[in-house]
PDB file of C-alpha atoms in Angstrom:
ATOM      1  CA  MET A   1     224.718  23.284 -30.841  1.00 52.00           C
ATOM      2  CA  THR A   2     224.016  24.362 -34.142  1.00 51.00           C
ATOM      3  CA  THR A   3     226.968  24.584 -37.171  1.00 49.00           C
ATOM      4  CA  LYS A   4     227.153  28.428 -37.298  1.00 47.00           C
ATOM      5  CA  LYS A   5     227.482  28.348 -33.122  1.00 49.00           C
ATOM      6  CA  LYS A   6     230.087  25.308 -33.455  1.00 49.00           C
ATOM      7  CA  LYS A   7     232.363  27.778 -36.009  1.00 48.00           C
ATOM      8  CA  LYS A   8     232.024  31.315 -33.814  1.00 50.00           C
ATOM      9  CA  ASN A   9     232.875  29.232 -31.222  1.00 55.00           C
ATOM     10  CA  SER A  10     235.932  27.429 -32.991  1.00 52.00           C
ATOM     11  CA  ALA A  11     236.964  31.153 -34.098  1.00 53.00           C
ATOM     12  CA  ASP A  12     236.771  32.887 -30.454  1.00 55.00           C
ATOM     13  CA  ASN A  13     238.910  30.030 -29.284  1.00 55.00           C
ATOM     14  CA  SER A  14     241.521  30.560 -31.839  1.00 51.00           C
ATOM     15  CA  PHE A  15     241.563  34.385 -31.065  1.00 53.00           C
ATOM     16  CA  ALA A  16     241.606  33.099 -27.043  1.00 53.00           C
ATOM     17  CA  ALA A  17     244.782  31.189 -27.571  1.00 50.00           C
ATOM     18  CA  ILE A  18     246.306  34.130 -29.199  1.00 48.00           C
ATOM     19  CA  GLU A  19     244.615  36.793 -26.756  1.00 50.00           C
ATOM     20  CA  LYS A  20     246.567  34.895 -24.050  1.00 49.00           C
ATOM     21  CA  LYS A  21     249.763  34.796 -25.136  1.00 46.00           C
ATOM     22  CA  ILE A  22     249.290  38.708 -25.918  1.00 45.00           C
ATOM     23  CA  ASP A  23     248.396  39.115 -22.087  1.00 47.00           C
ATOM     24  CA  LYS A  24     252.138  38.417 -20.894  1.00 42.00           C
ATOM     25  CA  LYS A  25     254.306  41.262 -19.527  1.00 38.00           C
ATOM     26  CA  ALA A  26     255.734  42.860 -22.749  1.00 39.00           C
ATOM     27  CA  THR A  27     258.823  43.843 -19.928  1.00 37.00           C
ATOM     28  CA  ASP A  28     260.419  40.956 -20.893  1.00 40.00           C
ATOM     29  CA  ALA A  29     261.335  42.124 -23.879  1.00 37.00           C
ATOM     30  CA  HIS A  30     265.235  42.756 -24.361  1.00 37.00           C
ATOM     31  CA  GLU A  31     265.884  46.279 -25.946  1.00 37.00           C
ATOM     32  CA  MET A  32     269.004  45.350 -28.201  1.00 38.00           C
ATOM     33  CA  LYS A  33     270.752  47.696 -30.748  1.00 39.00           C
ATOM     34  CA  PRO A  34     272.888  46.338 -33.728  1.00 38.00           C
ATOM     35  CA  SER A  35     276.254  47.505 -33.089  1.00 36.00           C
ATOM     36  CA  GLU A  36     276.263  49.696 -36.484  1.00 38.00           C
ATOM     37  CA  ALA A  37     273.993  50.509 -38.742  1.00 38.00           C
ATOM     38  CA  VAL A  38     274.376  49.675 -42.499  1.00 38.00           C
ATOM     39  CA  SER A  39     275.158  52.986 -44.199  1.00 35.00           C
ATOM     40  CA  SER A  40     274.435  52.111 -47.945  1.00 35.00           C
ATOM     41  CA  GLU A  41     271.005  51.164 -46.799  1.00 41.00           C
ATOM     42  CA  GLY A  42     270.397  54.515 -45.556  1.00 39.00           C
ATOM     43  CA  GLY A  43     269.152  55.608 -41.812  1.00 37.00           C
ATOM     44  CA  THR A  44     270.191  55.570 -38.444  1.00 39.00           C
ATOM     45  CA  MET A  45     269.777  53.561 -35.599  1.00 43.00           C
ATOM     46  CA  SER A  46     267.861  56.279 -34.112  1.00 47.00           C
ATOM     47  CA  GLU A  47     265.808  56.335 -36.814  1.00 64.00           C
ATOM     48  CA  SER A  48     265.463  53.123 -38.380  1.00 89.00           C
ATOM     49  CA  LEU A  49     261.553  51.401 -37.816  1.00 95.00           C
ATOM     50  CA  ILE A  50     262.859  48.045 -38.893  1.00 96.00           C
ATOM     51  CA  MET A  51     266.697  47.132 -39.096  1.00 96.00           C
ATOM     52  CA  VAL A  52     267.721  43.923 -40.377  1.00 97.00           C
ATOM     53  CA  ARG A  53     271.180  42.076 -40.392  1.00 96.00           C
ATOM     54  CA  ASN A  54     272.627  39.326 -41.979  1.00 97.00           C
ATOM     55  CA  LEU A  55     269.265  37.432 -42.168  1.00 97.00           C
ATOM     56  CA  GLU A  56     269.328  33.910 -43.522  1.00 97.00           C
ATOM     57  CA  LYS A  57     266.994  31.017 -44.110  1.00 97.00           C
ATOM     58  CA  HIS A  58     267.781  27.476 -45.101  1.00 95.00           C
ATOM     59  CA  TYR A  59     265.356  25.486 -46.255  1.00 93.00           C
ATOM     60  CA  GLY A  60     267.140  22.005 -45.915  1.00 91.00           C
ATOM     61  CA  GLU A  61     269.763  22.489 -48.572  1.00 90.00           C
ATOM     62  CA  LEU A  62     268.017  25.579 -50.071  1.00 93.00           C
ATOM     63  CA  HIS A  63     269.242  28.992 -48.966  1.00 95.00           C
ATOM     64  CA  ALA A  64     266.094  31.274 -49.212  1.00 96.00           C
ATOM     65  CA  LEU A  65     268.075  34.260 -47.438  1.00 97.00           C
ATOM     66  CA  ASP A  66     271.512  34.358 -47.751  1.00 96.00           C
ATOM     67  CA  GLY A  67     272.815  37.649 -45.485  1.00 96.00           C
ATOM     68  CA  VAL A  68     270.193  40.335 -46.356  1.00 97.00           C
ATOM     69  CA  SER A  69     270.848  43.192 -44.498  1.00 97.00           C
ATOM     70  CA  MET A  70     267.949  46.410 -44.592  1.00 96.00           C
ATOM     71  CA  ASN A  71     267.155  49.311 -42.946  1.00 96.00           C
ATOM     72  CA  ILE A  72     263.041  50.120 -43.579  1.00 97.00           C
ATOM     73  CA  GLU A  73     262.750  54.185 -42.136  1.00 96.00           C
ATOM     74  CA  LYS A  74     259.419  55.447 -40.568  1.00 95.00           C
ATOM     75  CA  GLY A  75     256.980  56.628 -43.646  1.00 95.00           C
ATOM     76  CA  GLU A  76     259.191  55.073 -46.188  1.00 97.00           C
ATOM     77  CA  VAL A  77     258.000  52.888 -48.791  1.00 97.00           C
ATOM     78  CA  VAL A  78     260.106  50.047 -49.673  1.00 98.00           C
ATOM     79  CA  VAL A  79     259.072  47.705 -52.588  1.00 98.00           C
ATOM     80  CA  ILE A  80     260.766  44.601 -53.046  1.00 98.00           C
ATOM     81  CA  ILE A  81     260.960  42.931 -56.625  1.00 97.00           C
ATOM     82  CA  GLY A  82     262.452  40.088 -58.106  1.00 97.00           C
ATOM     83  CA  PRO A  83     262.014  37.143 -60.025  1.00 96.00           C
ATOM     84  CA  SER A  84     260.030  34.070 -58.545  1.00 93.00           C
ATOM     85  CA  GLY A  85     262.336  32.131 -56.006  1.00 92.00           C
ATOM     86  CA  SER A  86     264.637  35.188 -55.413  1.00 95.00           C
ATOM     87  CA  GLY A  87     263.814  35.165 -51.673  1.00 95.00           C
ATOM     88  CA  LYS A  88     261.585  38.707 -51.873  1.00 97.00           C
ATOM     89  CA  SER A  89     258.194  36.623 -49.719  1.00 96.00           C
ATOM     90  CA  THR A  90     260.333  34.513 -47.284  1.00 96.00           C
ATOM     91  CA  PHE A  91     262.337  37.764 -46.167  1.00 97.00           C
ATOM     92  CA  LEU A  92     259.128  40.310 -46.061  1.00 96.00           C
ATOM     93  CA  ARG A  93     257.342  36.708 -44.082  1.00 95.00           C
ATOM     94  CA  SER A  94     260.437  36.996 -41.764  1.00 96.00           C
ATOM     95  CA  LEU A  95     259.706  40.608 -40.403  1.00 96.00           C
ATOM     96  CA  ASN A  96     257.165  39.598 -38.356  1.00 93.00           C
ATOM     97  CA  LEU A  97     258.527  35.897 -37.858  1.00 93.00           C
ATOM     98  CA  LEU A  98     255.841  34.127 -39.902  1.00 93.00           C
ATOM     99  CA  GLU A  99     259.352  32.967 -41.323  1.00 94.00           C
ATOM    100  CA  VAL A 100     261.616  32.130 -38.718  1.00 94.00           C
ATOM    101  CA  PRO A 101     264.765  33.257 -40.098  1.00 96.00           C
ATOM    102  CA  THR A 102     267.633  30.271 -39.251  1.00 96.00           C
ATOM    103  CA  SER A 103     270.327  33.687 -37.893  1.00 95.00           C
ATOM    104  CA  GLY A 104     270.355  36.940 -37.937  1.00 95.00           C
ATOM    105  CA  GLU A 105     268.696  40.185 -36.229  1.00 95.00           C
ATOM    106  CA  ILE A 106     265.594  42.157 -36.755  1.00 96.00           C
ATOM    107  CA  ILE A 107     265.135  45.236 -34.421  1.00 95.00           C
ATOM    108  CA  PHE A 108     262.022  46.619 -34.997  1.00 95.00           C
ATOM    109  CA  GLU A 109     261.124  49.370 -32.981  1.00 93.00           C
ATOM    110  CA  GLY A 110     264.572  49.204 -30.878  1.00 91.00           C
ATOM    111  CA  VAL A 111     263.382  45.348 -29.973  1.00 91.00           C
ATOM    112  CA  ASN A 112     265.168  41.975 -30.965  1.00 92.00           C
ATOM    113  CA  MET A 113     262.450  40.200 -32.648  1.00 92.00           C
ATOM    114  CA  LEU A 114     264.431  36.817 -32.441  1.00 91.00           C
ATOM    115  CA  ASP A 115     265.630  37.681 -28.833  1.00 90.00           C
ATOM    116  CA  LYS A 116     263.769  34.518 -26.887  1.00 87.00           C
ATOM    117  CA  HIS A 117     262.724  36.587 -24.219  1.00 89.00           C
ATOM    118  CA  VAL A 118     260.329  38.554 -26.810  1.00 89.00           C
ATOM    119  CA  ASP A 119     256.907  37.783 -26.654  1.00 89.00           C
ATOM    120  CA  ILE A 120     256.503  37.939 -30.602  1.00 88.00           C
ATOM    121  CA  ASN A 121     252.850  38.379 -30.679  1.00 88.00           C
ATOM    122  CA  VAL A 122     252.861  41.644 -28.498  1.00 87.00           C
ATOM    123  CA  HIS A 123     255.016  43.085 -31.375  1.00 88.00           C
ATOM    124  CA  ARG A 124     253.899  41.341 -34.404  1.00 89.00           C
ATOM    125  CA  GLN A 125     250.373  43.046 -34.018  1.00 90.00           C
ATOM    126  CA  LYS A 126     252.086  46.733 -34.829  1.00 94.00           C
ATOM    127  CA  MET A 127     252.961  44.788 -38.006  1.00 95.00           C
ATOM    128  CA  GLY A 128     249.852  44.776 -40.333  1.00 95.00           C
ATOM    129  CA  MET A 129     250.148  42.370 -42.860  1.00 95.00           C
ATOM    130  CA  VAL A 130     248.241  41.926 -46.204  1.00 96.00           C
ATOM    131  CA  PHE A 131     248.424  38.902 -47.860  1.00 92.00           C
ATOM    132  CA  GLN A 132     248.077  37.286 -51.478  1.00 89.00           C
ATOM    133  CA  HIS A 133     244.672  35.422 -50.541  1.00 88.00           C
ATOM    134  CA  PHE A 134     242.299  37.215 -48.204  1.00 86.00           C
ATOM    135  CA  ASN A 135     241.697  34.765 -45.419  1.00 88.00           C
ATOM    136  CA  LEU A 136     238.772  35.927 -44.475  1.00 94.00           C
ATOM    137  CA  PHE A 137     236.374  34.260 -42.144  1.00 95.00           C
ATOM    138  CA  PRO A 138     233.657  32.988 -44.646  1.00 95.00           C
ATOM    139  CA  HIS A 139     231.018  32.570 -41.907  1.00 96.00           C
ATOM    140  CA  MET A 140     231.653  36.201 -40.369  1.00 97.00           C
ATOM    141  CA  THR A 141     230.140  39.831 -41.965  1.00 98.00           C
ATOM    142  CA  ILE A 142     232.717  41.406 -43.148  1.00 98.00           C
ATOM    143  CA  MET A 143     232.155  44.190 -40.128  1.00 98.00           C
ATOM    144  CA  LYS A 144     233.020  41.244 -37.585  1.00 97.00           C
ATOM    145  CA  ASN A 145     236.077  40.051 -39.938  1.00 97.00           C
ATOM    146  CA  VAL A 146     237.281  43.590 -39.400  1.00 97.00           C
ATOM    147  CA  THR A 147     236.766  44.280 -35.720  1.00 97.00           C
ATOM    148  CA  ILE A 148     237.315  40.793 -34.295  1.00 96.00           C
ATOM    149  CA  GLY A 149     241.082  41.470 -33.951  1.00 94.00           C
ATOM    150  CA  PRO A 150     240.871  44.573 -32.417  1.00 95.00           C
ATOM    151  CA  MET A 151     237.821  43.508 -29.931  1.00 96.00           C
ATOM    152  CA  LYS A 152     239.741  40.495 -28.789  1.00 94.00           C
ATOM    153  CA  LEU A 153     243.158  41.778 -29.327  1.00 92.00           C
ATOM    154  CA  LEU A 154     243.629  45.237 -28.402  1.00 93.00           C
ATOM    155  CA  LYS A 155     240.555  44.947 -26.130  1.00 94.00           C
ATOM    156  CA  VAL A 156     238.571  47.583 -27.675  1.00 95.00           C
ATOM    157  CA  SER A 157     235.006  48.057 -27.020  1.00 97.00           C
ATOM    158  CA  LYS A 158     232.776  47.409 -29.922  1.00 96.00           C
ATOM    159  CA  GLU A 159     231.340  50.607 -30.347  1.00 97.00           C
ATOM    160  CA  GLU A 160     234.896  51.874 -30.795  1.00 97.00           C
ATOM    161  CA  ALA A 161     236.349  49.057 -32.944  1.00 97.00           C
ATOM    162  CA  GLU A 162     232.985  49.406 -35.354  1.00 97.00           C
ATOM    163  CA  LYS A 163     233.572  53.357 -35.424  1.00 97.00           C
ATOM    164  CA  ARG A 164     236.972  52.960 -36.635  1.00 97.00           C
ATOM    165  CA  ALA A 165     236.224  49.887 -38.862  1.00 97.00           C
ATOM    166  CA  THR A 166     233.150  51.800 -40.577  1.00 97.00           C
ATOM    167  CA  GLU A 167     235.454  54.944 -40.946  1.00 97.00           C
ATOM    168  CA  LEU A 168     237.509  52.370 -42.829  1.00 96.00           C
ATOM    169  CA  LEU A 169     235.247  50.684 -44.863  1.00 97.00           C
ATOM    170  CA  LYS A 170     234.516  53.875 -46.174  1.00 96.00           C
ATOM    171  CA  ARG A 171     238.036  55.282 -47.237  1.00 94.00           C
ATOM    172  CA  VAL A 172     237.836  52.572 -49.333  1.00 95.00           C
ATOM    173  CA  GLY A 173     234.893  52.305 -51.048  1.00 95.00           C
ATOM    174  CA  LEU A 174     232.691  49.473 -49.062  1.00 96.00           C
ATOM    175  CA  ALA A 175     230.349  50.954 -46.170  1.00 96.00           C
ATOM    176  CA  ASP A 176     227.460  49.451 -47.644  1.00 96.00           C
ATOM    177  CA  ARG A 177     228.728  46.099 -47.646  1.00 96.00           C
ATOM    178  CA  ALA A 178     229.460  45.978 -43.791  1.00 97.00           C
ATOM    179  CA  ASN A 179     226.898  43.669 -43.309  1.00 97.00           C
ATOM    180  CA  ALA A 180     228.006  41.249 -46.342  1.00 97.00           C
ATOM    181  CA  TYR A 181     230.162  37.713 -46.202  1.00 97.00           C
ATOM    182  CA  PRO A 182     233.193  37.639 -47.917  1.00 97.00           C
ATOM    183  CA  SER A 183     231.212  35.469 -50.341  1.00 96.00           C
ATOM    184  CA  GLN A 184     229.406  38.042 -52.116  1.00 97.00           C
ATOM    185  CA  LEU A 185     232.501  39.852 -52.710  1.00 96.00           C
ATOM    186  CA  SER A 186     234.846  40.150 -55.202  1.00 95.00           C
ATOM    187  CA  GLY A 187     238.492  39.335 -55.291  1.00 94.00           C
ATOM    188  CA  GLY A 188     239.084  42.979 -55.461  1.00 95.00           C
ATOM    189  CA  GLN A 189     236.663  43.652 -52.318  1.00 96.00           C
ATOM    190  CA  LYS A 190     238.078  41.154 -50.669  1.00 96.00           C
ATOM    191  CA  GLN A 191     241.650  42.286 -50.703  1.00 96.00           C
ATOM    192  CA  ARG A 192     240.328  45.913 -49.866  1.00 96.00           C
ATOM    193  CA  ILE A 193     238.818  44.487 -46.835  1.00 97.00           C
ATOM    194  CA  ALA A 194     241.683  42.508 -45.902  1.00 96.00           C
ATOM    195  CA  ILE A 195     243.844  45.916 -45.679  1.00 97.00           C
ATOM    196  CA  VAL A 196     240.801  47.576 -43.777  1.00 97.00           C
ATOM    197  CA  ARG A 197     241.235  44.835 -41.387  1.00 97.00           C
ATOM    198  CA  ALA A 198     245.046  45.345 -40.847  1.00 96.00           C
ATOM    199  CA  LEU A 199     244.576  49.071 -40.230  1.00 97.00           C
ATOM    200  CA  CYS A 200     241.691  47.852 -37.763  1.00 97.00           C
ATOM    201  CA  MET A 201     244.926  46.950 -35.491  1.00 96.00           C
ATOM    202  CA  GLN A 202     246.125  50.363 -36.145  1.00 95.00           C
ATOM    203  CA  PRO A 203     250.114  49.040 -37.030  1.00 96.00           C
ATOM    204  CA  ASP A 204     253.074  51.234 -37.372  1.00 96.00           C
ATOM    205  CA  VAL A 205     253.897  49.675 -40.596  1.00 97.00           C
ATOM    206  CA  MET A 206     252.210  47.726 -43.153  1.00 97.00           C
ATOM    207  CA  LEU A 207     253.513  44.515 -45.104  1.00 97.00           C
ATOM    208  CA  PHE A 208     252.249  43.177 -48.577  1.00 97.00           C
ATOM    209  CA  ASP A 209     252.890  40.055 -49.796  1.00 96.00           C
ATOM    210  CA  GLU A 210     251.921  40.181 -53.614  1.00 95.00           C
ATOM    211  CA  PRO A 211     248.595  41.823 -52.730  1.00 95.00           C
ATOM    212  CA  THR A 212     247.191  41.784 -56.344  1.00 94.00           C
ATOM    213  CA  SER A 213     248.941  38.662 -57.565  1.00 91.00           C
ATOM    214  CA  ALA A 214     245.464  36.388 -56.818  1.00 88.00           C
ATOM    215  CA  LEU A 215     243.302  38.980 -58.372  1.00 92.00           C
ATOM    216  CA  ASP A 216     241.967  39.632 -61.964  1.00 91.00           C
ATOM    217  CA  PRO A 217     243.490  42.313 -64.244  1.00 90.00           C
ATOM    218  CA  GLU A 218     240.514  44.465 -64.022  1.00 89.00           C
ATOM    219  CA  MET A 219     240.513  44.366 -59.995  1.00 92.00           C
ATOM    220  CA  VAL A 220     244.195  44.938 -59.461  1.00 94.00           C
ATOM    221  CA  GLY A 221     243.314  48.772 -59.661  1.00 94.00           C
ATOM    222  CA  GLU A 222     241.112  49.323 -57.063  1.00 94.00           C
ATOM    223  CA  VAL A 223     243.286  47.826 -54.400  1.00 95.00           C
ATOM    224  CA  LEU A 224     246.388  49.922 -55.658  1.00 96.00           C
ATOM    225  CA  GLU A 225     244.915  52.666 -55.666  1.00 95.00           C
ATOM    226  CA  VAL A 226     243.766  52.231 -51.704  1.00 96.00           C
ATOM    227  CA  MET A 227     247.756  51.475 -51.044  1.00 96.00           C
ATOM    228  CA  LYS A 228     248.562  54.936 -53.200  1.00 96.00           C
ATOM    229  CA  SER A 229     246.667  56.466 -50.529  1.00 95.00           C
ATOM    230  CA  LEU A 230     248.213  54.660 -47.678  1.00 96.00           C
ATOM    231  CA  ALA A 231     251.529  56.014 -49.043  1.00 95.00           C
ATOM    232  CA  LYS A 232     250.455  59.320 -49.613  1.00 95.00           C
ATOM    233  CA  GLU A 233     249.605  59.521 -45.956  1.00 94.00           C
ATOM    234  CA  GLY A 234     252.954  58.407 -44.261  1.00 95.00           C
ATOM    235  CA  MET A 235     252.337  54.914 -43.580  1.00 96.00           C
ATOM    236  CA  THR A 236     255.286  52.679 -43.411  1.00 97.00           C
ATOM    237  CA  MET A 237     255.229  50.541 -46.075  1.00 97.00           C
ATOM    238  CA  ALA A 238     257.176  46.659 -47.042  1.00 98.00           C
ATOM    239  CA  VAL A 239     255.731  45.920 -50.572  1.00 98.00           C
ATOM    240  CA  VAL A 240     256.750  42.721 -52.619  1.00 97.00           C
ATOM    241  CA  THR A 241     254.807  42.925 -56.053  1.00 96.00           C
ATOM    242  CA  HIS A 242     255.106  42.776 -59.532  1.00 93.00           C
ATOM    243  CA  GLU A 243     253.635  45.822 -60.050  1.00 94.00           C
ATOM    244  CA  MET A 244     256.392  47.877 -62.045  1.00 95.00           C
ATOM    245  CA  GLY A 245     254.140  50.757 -62.404  1.00 94.00           C
ATOM    246  CA  PHE A 246     253.299  50.922 -59.053  1.00 95.00           C
ATOM    247  CA  ALA A 247     256.853  50.591 -58.010  1.00 96.00           C
ATOM    248  CA  LYS A 248     257.992  53.666 -60.054  1.00 95.00           C
ATOM    249  CA  GLU A 249     255.242  55.782 -58.732  1.00 95.00           C
ATOM    250  CA  VAL A 250     255.008  55.237 -55.109  1.00 96.00           C
ATOM    251  CA  ALA A 251     258.336  53.615 -54.124  1.00 97.00           C
ATOM    252  CA  ASP A 252     260.646  55.650 -51.928  1.00 97.00           C
ATOM    253  CA  ARG A 253     263.383  53.045 -52.338  1.00 97.00           C
ATOM    254  CA  VAL A 254     263.531  49.827 -54.740  1.00 98.00           C
ATOM    255  CA  VAL A 255     265.407  46.421 -53.552  1.00 98.00           C
ATOM    256  CA  PHE A 256     266.280  44.017 -56.382  1.00 98.00           C
ATOM    257  CA  MET A 257     266.225  40.767 -54.779  1.00 98.00           C
ATOM    258  CA  ALA A 258     267.861  37.663 -56.403  1.00 97.00           C
ATOM    259  CA  ASP A 259     269.275  34.156 -55.427  1.00 96.00           C
ATOM    260  CA  GLY A 260     268.505  35.071 -51.654  1.00 96.00           C
ATOM    261  CA  LYS A 261     270.453  38.255 -51.792  1.00 97.00           C
ATOM    262  CA  ILE A 262     269.815  42.246 -52.501  1.00 98.00           C
ATOM    263  CA  LEU A 263     271.655  42.955 -55.462  1.00 97.00           C
ATOM    264  CA  GLU A 264     270.754  45.789 -55.787  1.00 97.00           C
ATOM    265  CA  THR A 265     269.062  49.101 -53.804  1.00 97.00           C
ATOM    266  CA  GLY A 266     268.310  52.715 -54.943  1.00 97.00           C
ATOM    267  CA  SER A 267     265.350  54.975 -55.925  1.00 97.00           C
ATOM    268  CA  PRO A 268     262.919  54.094 -58.658  1.00 97.00           C
ATOM    269  CA  GLU A 269     264.244  56.235 -61.451  1.00 96.00           C
ATOM    270  CA  GLU A 270     267.909  54.532 -60.491  1.00 96.00           C
ATOM    271  CA  ILE A 271     266.558  50.893 -60.402  1.00 97.00           C
ATOM    272  CA  PHE A 272     264.746  51.138 -63.199  1.00 96.00           C
ATOM    273  CA  SER A 273     266.586  53.235 -65.579  1.00 95.00           C
ATOM    274  CA  ASN A 274     269.924  52.676 -64.802  1.00 94.00           C
ATOM    275  CA  PRO A 275     270.181  48.648 -63.381  1.00 96.00           C
ATOM    276  CA  LYS A 276     273.764  47.878 -62.569  1.00 96.00           C
ATOM    277  CA  THR A 277     273.494  44.345 -62.583  1.00 96.00           C
ATOM    278  CA  GLU A 278     273.244  41.699 -65.262  1.00 97.00           C
ATOM    279  CA  LYS A 279     270.364  40.123 -63.353  1.00 97.00           C
ATOM    280  CA  ALA A 280     268.515  43.440 -62.844  1.00 97.00           C
ATOM    281  CA  LYS A 281     268.740  43.900 -66.253  1.00 96.00           C
ATOM    282  CA  GLN A 282     267.654  40.468 -67.524  1.00 96.00           C
ATOM    283  CA  PHE A 283     264.897  40.774 -65.206  1.00 96.00           C
ATOM    284  CA  LEU A 284     263.411  44.260 -65.900  1.00 96.00           C
ATOM    285  CA  ALA A 285     263.428  43.852 -69.677  1.00 95.00           C
ATOM    286  CA  SER A 286     261.544  40.448 -68.789  1.00 93.00           C
ATOM    287  CA  VAL A 287     258.589  42.346 -67.098  1.00 92.00           C
ATOM    288  CA  LEU A 288     258.882  45.889 -68.642  1.00 87.00           C
ATOM    289  CA  SER A 289     259.009  44.215 -72.180  1.00 74.00           C
TER     290      SER A 289
END
C-alpha cells in the first residue's frame, strides 16, 4: 500500500469512528431547561440559542472558569475579550465540550449538553468551530478538506457537498484554489478555508477562537471580512479575539472576562467608551493605546 493510500485510509478511519457515534439515535437526548434565565445577560428560555449557567472549570488548583453564566441569542454576535489567561478560550471550547466543564449547565437548542445521556457528537456538528490554527488535512485537496465532513457525517452526496463547497469557496474568493493543497496556500487563505469547512456542515452557530492570532498582520483583514459578512447575514457567532476594531464594528454584545469570570457585558459603546471595572479599564488602555 502506498503512503498516499495509507494516509487516506487513516483519515477515513478517523471519520468512521465519529460517524459510528453520530449514527446512534439522538432520542436519548434529554431536553432540560434551566430553572430561570439570567436577566442581566438578556434573552429568555424560549429564545436563547445557548444558555450557560454557573460554569466551572478546574485544572488542578487552577480555577479557569468561576461561575460563568451567559445567554447567546439566535442571530447575535457576541465578542469575548480580556487578558491572556482570563478563561475566554476555555469558555468558548466548553460550549461544544472540547473542554469538559467541572460543573454547571450548557443548554444548546433546548438540550443539556452535559447530560450523560446526550450524544454530544449529534449536537456538536451544529456548532461550527474555527481555531487559531487551521487543522487542515495536508494530504487532501481543499475541496476534499471541506467536503469530507458533510459526506461522512451528514450523509450528503458528493455532488451536493461539492456544490455547496464551490458556492462557499466563491464567497470567500478562493474558488480557484479548490484543487490546491494546504501547503500551497497562505495563512489567511487557510483560515478562510477553515471557515468554509465549518460552514459546509451548515451549523446553527459559529465559534471563533482567536481566528486571526496566528496570521501575519497583512492577512488579518481578509479573514475579518469573511466574518463580517457572516454577521451581516445573521449567523449566530461567539468570537474570542484581540481585534478590538472588529468588536466595535460587528459585535451586538461585548463580554469582558478576567480571572475566569465575566466582569462586564454590554454594547460595544458601553464597554469601550465607559468600562466600569478597573480591570476592564486597564485592559482596554493597554490594547487601545
